[in-house]
Coordinates of C-alpha atoms in Angstrom, one line a residue:
X940 CA -30.4 -23.3 11.8
X941 CA -31.8 -20.2 11.1
X942 CA -28.4 -18.1 12.9
X943 CA -26.6 -20.2 11.5
X944 CA -28.2 -19.4 7.5
X945 CA -29.0 -15.9 8.8
X946 CA -25.2 -15.9 9.3
X947 CA -24.1 -17.6 5.7
X948 CA -25.9 -14.9 3.7
X949 CA -24.1 -11.9 5.2
X950 CA -21.1 -13.9 4.6
X951 CA -21.4 -14.3 0.8
X952 CA -23.0 -10.8 0.6
X953 CA -19.8 -9.3 2.4
X954 CA -18.0 -11.2 0.4
X955 CA -19.7 -10.2 -3.0
X956 CA -19.1 -6.5 -1.5
X957 CA -15.4 -6.6 -2.0
X958 CA -15.0 -8.6 -5.1
X959 CA -16.6 -6.3 -7.0
X960 CA -14.6 -3.9 -9.1
X961 CA -13.3 -0.5 -9.0
X962 CA -15.1 0.6 -12.6
X963 CA -17.7 1.7 -14.6
X964 CA -19.2 0.5 -17.8
X965 CA -18.7 3.2 -20.0
X966 CA -22.1 4.2 -22.2
X967 CA -20.4 6.6 -23.5
X968 CA -18.4 5.2 -25.4
X969 CA -20.6 2.0 -26.2
X970 CA -20.2 0.9 -29.7
X971 CA -24.2 0.2 -31.4
X972 CA -23.9 -0.7 -34.8
X973 CA -27.0 -2.0 -37.2
X974 CA -25.4 -3.2 -40.4
X975 CA -27.2 -5.2 -43.4
X976 CA -24.8 -7.7 -44.9
X977 CA -25.7 -8.9 -48.7
X978 CA -26.2 -12.4 -48.9
X979 CA -23.1 -14.9 -49.1
X980 CA -20.8 -11.6 -48.4
X981 CA -18.1 -11.2 -45.5
X982 CA -17.6 -7.9 -43.6
X983 CA -15.5 -6.1 -41.3
X984 CA -16.9 -3.5 -38.6
X985 CA -14.5 -1.7 -36.3
X986 CA -15.6 -0.8 -32.8
X987 CA -15.4 3.0 -31.5
X988 CA -12.0 3.2 -29.6
X989 CA -11.7 2.3 -26.4
X990 CA -11.8 4.7 -23.5
X991 CA -8.1 4.1 -21.2
X992 CA -8.4 1.6 -18.4
X993 CA -10.3 -0.6 -20.0
X994 CA -9.8 -4.2 -18.7
X995 CA -13.1 -5.6 -20.5
X996 CA -16.5 -5.5 -22.6
X997 CA -19.3 -7.2 -23.2
X998 CA -20.5 -7.8 -26.8
X999 CA -24.5 -8.7 -27.8
X1000 CA -24.4 -9.7 -31.8
X1001 CA -28.4 -10.1 -32.6
X1002 CA -29.8 -10.6 -36.0
X1003 CA -33.0 -9.2 -37.2
X1004 CA -35.4 -10.0 -39.2
X1005 CA -36.6 -7.0 -41.8
X1006 CA -39.6 -5.2 -39.3
X1007 CA -37.7 -6.4 -35.9
X1008 CA -36.4 -3.6 -33.1
X1009 CA -34.2 -4.4 -30.5
X1010 CA -36.4 -4.9 -27.3
X1011 CA -33.4 -3.5 -24.6
X1012 CA -30.4 -2.2 -25.8
X1013 CA -27.1 -4.2 -24.3
X1014 CA -26.2 -0.6 -22.1
X1015 CA -29.7 -0.7 -20.8
X1016 CA -28.5 -4.6 -19.7
X1017 CA -25.9 -3.4 -17.7
X1018 CA -27.3 -0.7 -15.8
X1019 CA -27.9 -4.0 -13.1
X1020 CA -25.2 -5.3 -12.9
X1021 CA -22.4 -3.0 -10.9
X1022 CA -19.5 -4.7 -12.3
X1023 CA -18.4 -7.2 -14.5
X1024 CA -17.7 -10.0 -11.8
X1025 CA -21.6 -10.2 -11.8
X1026 CA -22.5 -11.4 -14.6
X1027 CA -22.4 -15.4 -14.4
X1028 CA -19.7 -17.3 -16.6
X1029 CA -20.9 -20.0 -19.4
X1030 CA -24.3 -20.6 -20.9
X1031 CA -26.4 -19.1 -17.4
X1032 CA -24.1 -15.3 -18.4
X1033 CA -24.8 -15.6 -22.4
X1034 CA -28.8 -16.2 -22.1
X1035 CA -28.6 -13.0 -19.3
X1036 CA -27.3 -10.6 -22.1
X1037 CA -29.1 -11.8 -25.6
X1038 CA -31.3 -10.1 -26.5
X1039 CA -35.5 -11.1 -26.3
X1040 CA -36.1 -11.5 -30.2
X1041 CA -33.3 -12.7 -33.3
X1042 CA -34.5 -13.0 -36.7
X1043 CA -34.6 -16.6 -38.8
X1044 CA -31.1 -15.6 -40.3
X1045 CA -27.9 -16.9 -38.5
X1046 CA -24.5 -15.7 -39.7
X1047 CA -20.5 -16.4 -38.4
X1048 CA -18.2 -14.1 -37.1
X1049 CA -14.3 -13.9 -35.9
X1050 CA -12.9 -10.6 -33.5
X1051 CA -9.5 -9.4 -34.9
X1052 CA -7.0 -6.7 -32.8
X1053 CA -6.3 -5.6 -36.3
X1054 CA -7.1 -4.4 -39.1
X1055 CA -4.9 -6.1 -41.2
X1056 CA -6.3 -8.9 -39.7
X1057 CA -9.2 -8.3 -40.5
X1058 CA -8.8 -7.1 -43.8
X1059 CA -7.5 -10.8 -44.8
X1060 CA -10.7 -11.8 -43.1
X1061 CA -12.8 -10.0 -45.4
X1062 CA -11.2 -11.0 -48.6
X1063 CA -9.9 -14.3 -48.3
X1064 CA -12.2 -15.8 -44.8
X1065 CA -8.5 -15.8 -42.6
X1066 CA -8.8 -16.8 -39.1
X1067 CA -6.1 -18.5 -37.9
X1068 CA -4.7 -15.4 -36.3
X1069 CA -8.3 -14.2 -34.6
X1070 CA -8.6 -14.0 -31.3
X1071 CA -11.8 -15.4 -31.4
X1072 CA -13.8 -17.2 -34.3
X1073 CA -17.4 -18.5 -33.7
X1074 CA -17.4 -21.5 -37.0
X1075 CA -21.1 -22.5 -35.8
X1076 CA -23.6 -20.2 -37.4
X1077 CA -25.9 -18.1 -34.7
X1078 CA -28.8 -15.9 -34.4
X1079 CA -27.6 -14.3 -31.4
X1080 CA -24.4 -14.3 -28.9
X1081 CA -23.0 -12.3 -26.6
X1082 CA -19.9 -13.1 -24.4
X1083 CA -17.8 -11.1 -22.5
X1084 CA -14.2 -10.6 -22.8
X1085 CA -11.2 -9.5 -20.1
X1086 CA -7.4 -9.0 -20.0
X1087 CA -7.1 -12.5 -17.4
X1088 CA -9.0 -14.8 -20.2
X1089 CA -8.9 -13.1 -23.5
X1090 CA -6.4 -12.7 -26.2
X1091 CA -8.3 -9.6 -27.9
X1092 CA -8.1 -7.6 -24.9
X1093 CA -4.9 -5.9 -23.7
X1094 CA -3.8 -3.3 -21.6
X1095 CA -3.3 -1.2 -24.8
X1096 CA -5.8 -2.1 -27.1
X1097 CA -7.8 0.8 -29.1
X1098 CA -10.1 -0.9 -30.6
X1099 CA -11.9 -4.4 -32.1
X1100 CA -12.8 -5.4 -35.3
X1101 CA -15.6 -7.9 -35.6
X1102 CA -16.1 -9.9 -39.2
X1103 CA -19.8 -11.2 -39.9
X1104 CA -19.8 -13.8 -42.5
X1105 CA -24.1 -14.2 -43.8
X1106 CA -25.2 -17.9 -43.8
X1107 CA -27.7 -16.6 -45.8
X1108 CA -27.1 -17.7 -49.7
X1109 CA -30.0 -15.9 -51.2
X1110 CA -31.5 -13.0 -49.0
X1111 CA -29.6 -10.2 -47.2
X1112 CA -29.6 -9.9 -43.3
X1113 CA -29.4 -7.3 -40.7
X1114 CA -26.9 -7.7 -37.8
X1115 CA -26.8 -5.6 -34.9
X1116 CA -23.0 -5.0 -32.9
X1117 CA -23.1 -4.0 -29.6
X1118 CA -20.3 -3.5 -27.7
X1119 CA -19.5 -2.2 -24.1
X1120 CA -16.1 -1.3 -22.0
X1121 CA -15.2 -2.0 -18.7
X1122 CA -13.4 1.2 -17.5
X1123 CA -11.2 -0.1 -14.4
X1124 CA -10.8 3.2 -12.5
X1125 CA -7.4 3.4 -11.0
X1126 CA -6.4 2.2 -15.3
X1127 CA -8.7 5.1 -16.8
X1128 CA -5.9 7.3 -15.5
X1129 CA -3.3 6.4 -17.7
X1130 CA -0.7 4.3 -15.5
X1131 CA -0.4 0.8 -16.9
X1132 CA 2.3 -1.5 -15.3
X1133 CA 4.5 -0.1 -17.9
X1134 CA 4.3 3.4 -16.9
X1135 CA 4.3 2.4 -13.3
X1136 CA 7.2 0.8 -14.2
X1137 CA 9.1 4.5 -15.5
X1138 CA 8.4 6.3 -12.3
X1139 CA 10.3 3.6 -10.5
X1140 CA 12.8 3.3 -12.5
X1141 CA 13.6 6.7 -12.6
X1142 CA 13.5 7.8 -9.0
X1143 CA 15.9 4.8 -8.4
X1144 CA 18.1 7.1 -10.7
X1145 CA 17.8 10.2 -7.5
X1146 CA 20.8 10.6 -5.5
X1147 CA 18.7 10.4 -2.4
X1148 CA 17.6 7.1 -3.9
X1149 CA 20.9 5.5 -3.9
X1150 CA 21.8 6.4 -0.6
X1151 CA 19.5 3.8 0.4
X1152 CA 20.0 -0.2 0.5
X1153 CA 17.2 -1.3 -0.8
X1154 CA 15.0 1.8 -2.0
X1155 CA 11.7 0.0 -3.5
X1156 CA 9.8 0.8 -0.6
X1157 CA 10.2 4.6 -1.3
X1158 CA 10.0 4.7 -5.2
X1159 CA 6.5 3.0 -4.6
X1160 CA 5.1 5.9 -2.1
X1161 CA 6.4 8.6 -5.0
X1162 CA 4.8 6.6 -7.4
X1163 CA 1.4 6.4 -5.8
X1164 CA 1.8 9.8 -4.8
X1165 CA 2.5 11.0 -8.7
X1166 CA -0.5 8.9 -9.5
X1167 CA -3.0 10.3 -7.4
X1168 CA -2.2 14.0 -7.8
X1169 CA -2.0 13.1 -12.0
X1170 CA -3.7 11.4 -14.5
X1171 CA -0.3 9.8 -16.7
X1172 CA -1.0 12.4 -19.5
X1173 CA -1.3 15.1 -17.0
X1174 CA 2.6 14.6 -15.8
X1175 CA 4.4 13.8 -19.1
X1176 CA 2.7 17.4 -20.4
X1177 CA 5.1 18.7 -17.0
X1178 CA 7.8 20.3 -18.1
X1179 CA 11.1 18.5 -16.6
X1180 CA 11.5 21.2 -13.9
X1181 CA 8.3 20.5 -13.4
X1182 CA 8.7 16.9 -12.9
X1183 CA 11.9 17.0 -10.2
X1184 CA 10.4 19.6 -8.3
X1185 CA 6.8 16.5 -8.0
X1186 CA 9.9 13.9 -7.2
X1187 CA 11.5 16.3 -4.7
X1188 CA 8.5 17.1 -3.2
X1189 CA 7.0 13.6 -2.3
X1190 CA 10.2 12.2 -1.9
X1191 CA 10.6 14.7 1.0
X1192 CA 7.1 13.4 2.4
X1193 CA 7.8 9.3 1.8
X1194 CA 11.3 9.6 3.2
X1195 CA 9.4 10.7 6.2
X1196 CA 6.6 7.9 5.9
X1197 CA 8.0 4.9 4.7
X1198 CA 10.8 4.7 8.2
X1199 CA 13.2 4.7 5.5
X1200 CA 14.6 8.1 6.9
X1201 CA 15.6 6.8 9.8
X1202 CA 17.6 3.5 8.4
X1203 CA 19.4 6.2 6.1
X1204 CA 20.4 8.2 9.2
X1205 CA 21.3 5.7 10.9
X1206 CA 23.4 3.9 8.3
X1207 CA 25.2 7.3 8.3
X1208 CA 25.8 7.4 11.4
X1209 CA 27.3 4.0 11.7
X1210 CA 29.4 5.1 8.5
X1211 CA 30.9 8.0 10.2
X1212 CA 31.4 6.1 13.4
X1213 CA 33.6 3.4 11.8
X1214 CA 35.8 7.0 9.5
X1215 CA 36.2 7.9 13.4
X1216 CA 38.0 4.2 14.5
X1217 CA 40.0 3.9 10.8
X1218 CA 41.3 7.8 11.1
X1219 CA 39.3 9.1 8.3
X1220 CA 38.2 12.0 9.5
X1221 CA 37.1 14.0 6.5
X1222 CA 34.5 11.1 5.6
X1223 CA 33.4 11.4 9.2
X1224 CA 32.6 15.1 8.5
X1225 CA 30.7 14.4 5.3
X1226 CA 29.1 11.7 6.9
X1227 CA 27.7 14.2 9.8
X1228 CA 26.9 16.9 8.0
X1229 CA 24.5 15.2 5.6
X1230 CA 22.6 14.2 9.0
X1231 CA 23.2 18.4 10.1
X1232 CA 21.9 19.4 6.9
X1233 CA 18.9 17.2 6.5
X1234 CA 17.6 19.0 10.3
X1235 CA 17.8 15.1 11.7
X1236 CA 21.1 15.5 13.4
X1237 CA 21.1 14.9 17.2
X1238 CA 23.1 16.0 20.4
X1239 CA 25.5 13.0 19.6
X1240 CA 25.7 14.1 16.1
X1241 CA 27.2 17.4 16.8
X1242 CA 29.8 15.9 19.2
X1243 CA 30.6 13.4 17.0
X1244 CA 30.9 16.2 14.4
X1245 CA 32.6 18.1 16.6
X1246 CA 34.8 16.0 17.6
X1247 CA 36.1 15.2 14.0
X1248 CA 36.6 18.9 13.7
X1249 CA 39.0 19.3 16.5
X1250 CA 41.0 16.2 15.2
X1251 CA 41.3 17.9 11.7
X1252 CA 42.6 21.5 13.7
X1253 CA 39.1 23.8 12.6
X1254 CA 38.6 24.3 16.0
X1255 CA 36.3 27.0 15.4
X1256 CA 33.8 25.1 13.0
X1257 CA 34.3 22.4 16.1
X1258 CA 33.1 25.3 18.8
X1259 CA 30.3 25.9 16.1
X1260 CA 28.5 22.5 16.0
X1261 CA 28.8 21.6 19.8
X1262 CA 26.8 24.5 20.7
X1263 CA 24.3 23.3 17.9
X1264 CA 24.9 20.0 19.9
X1265 CA 24.3 22.1 23.2
X1266 CA 21.3 23.4 22.6
X1267 CA 19.5 20.1 21.6
X1268 CA 20.3 18.5 24.8
X1269 CA 22.1 19.8 27.6
X1270 CA 23.2 17.0 29.8
X1271 CA 24.9 15.2 27.1
X1272 CA 28.6 15.5 29.0
X1273 CA 30.0 14.1 25.6
X1274 CA 29.4 17.2 24.1
X1275 CA 30.5 19.5 27.2
X1276 CA 33.9 17.6 27.3
X1277 CA 34.5 18.0 23.3
X1278 CA 33.6 21.7 23.5
X1279 CA 36.1 22.3 26.6
X1280 CA 38.6 20.3 24.5
X1281 CA 37.7 23.1 21.7
X1282 CA 38.5 26.2 23.3
X1283 CA 41.5 24.3 24.8
X1284 CA 42.4 23.8 21.5
X1285 CA 41.5 26.9 20.8
X1286 CA 43.3 28.8 22.8
X1287 CA 40.6 29.7 25.3
X1288 CA 42.1 28.1 28.1
X1289 CA 39.7 29.8 31.3
X1290 CA 37.0 28.8 29.2
X1291 CA 38.0 24.6 28.4
X1292 CA 39.0 25.2 32.3
X1293 CA 35.3 26.1 33.8
X1294 CA 34.0 22.8 32.4
X1295 CA 36.6 20.1 33.0
X1296 CA 36.4 21.2 36.4
X1297 CA 32.8 20.9 36.7
X1298 CA 32.0 17.7 35.6
X1299 CA 35.1 16.0 36.9
X1300 CA 33.3 13.7 39.3
X1301 CA 30.5 12.3 36.5
X1302 CA 30.5 9.1 33.9
X1303 CA 30.8 10.2 30.2
X1304 CA 29.4 6.6 29.7
X1305 CA 27.7 4.6 31.6
X1306 CA 31.1 3.0 32.2
X1307 CA 33.9 5.5 31.2
X1308 CA 34.6 8.3 33.8
X1309 CA 35.2 12.1 32.4
X1310 CA 38.9 12.1 33.3
X1311 CA 39.7 8.8 31.7
X1312 CA 37.3 9.8 28.6
X1313 CA 40.1 13.4 28.9
X1314 CA 43.3 11.0 28.6
X1315 CA 41.5 9.1 25.7
X1316 CA 41.2 11.8 24.2
X1317 CA 44.3 13.8 24.6
X1318 CA 46.6 10.1 23.6
X1319 CA 44.1 10.2 20.6
X1320 CA 44.9 13.8 19.8
X1321 CA 48.6 13.9 19.8
X1322 CA 48.3 10.6 17.5
X1323 CA 47.1 12.6 15.0
X1324 CA 49.8 15.1 15.7
X1325 CA 47.9 18.0 17.8
X1326 CA 49.9 18.7 21.0
X1327 CA 48.9 21.1 23.0
X1328 CA 50.7 22.5 26.6
X1329 CA 48.1 22.8 28.7
X1330 CA 47.6 18.8 28.5
X1331 CA 49.2 18.5 31.2
X1332 CA 48.1 21.4 33.4
X1333 CA 44.2 20.0 32.8
X1334 CA 45.2 16.2 33.8
X1335 CA 47.2 17.6 36.7
X1336 CA 44.2 20.4 37.4
X1337 CA 41.6 17.4 37.6
X1338 CA 44.1 15.7 40.0

């Protein structure tokens, strides 16, 4: 039984740790104001500006008699609370946050999100558009407001306006208002949902992203790297050319990290292969060269590029591409065979003959022999209008 209780305690403790939010109570920009309210009067108190990344706040209102002083500030109370989730909901949380003292006076209050609404409350007592109203007069009160549960606090909330109405019809009142914002560490860098969306939208218009069937993961990766490197304001201050470079540099990294590179290059290979089957050799060359230019070409890519050059009668370029393929894999016979074709069509029969003879007893693939592939290629060349008097000479040589 003792073991079960211990395990249960550890489980609850771990859940509490992982539930904690990453951020801090910003005591430097906390509001703490003591004001005097005349009898039967209404006044407005505006908070100090909230820091970027404010997602919730705690406020405390305390009414004091003339000679009373606060026993402890709200900031000092919150020092023992690691994050807003540590404050229990309902009356228990309010009791914990309330000051140890208060006077006999009471007041009503309301909270507004704009200066105009607060002014209307002061002059007319209107609370229809308030985001929180306390109609029952209190001598002290404390609450937590968050983005998730309050219309008062939004991601772009700069400050709030507290309106107080004295419930003392004869004497003035002394009210202490304390407001402490909770700053989300990530959002404090200025990367709101809207700002993050803008980064991703801009990424999706890039030439590289447009080549992808789905660029979501790629653009999210770039966004995360930009957010880690810069605050939103820092990124906004970069020159356009500096922003472009940031996208390019982070894009190169994300291209590999997300595994998108493999998908993109395989798509290009599939397109090039289809281009060859359809006889669109110029398109095949373009797709193979995209792979080559990104330094991701395999020996077979160079073989396909060289073969495409042959079919467009660009023999010098074919030889150059196929020699690059040889450097990557000297055993790939499709590269060897296309190189022999290139030498032959370029008028270098002796070089072609050496290669044709060397591999005549092997297969170029698991099911196609060297001799059969030569016959098939010569037929393809003929259909493309490429004729050479040495074709028959090579076939006789192999027989």
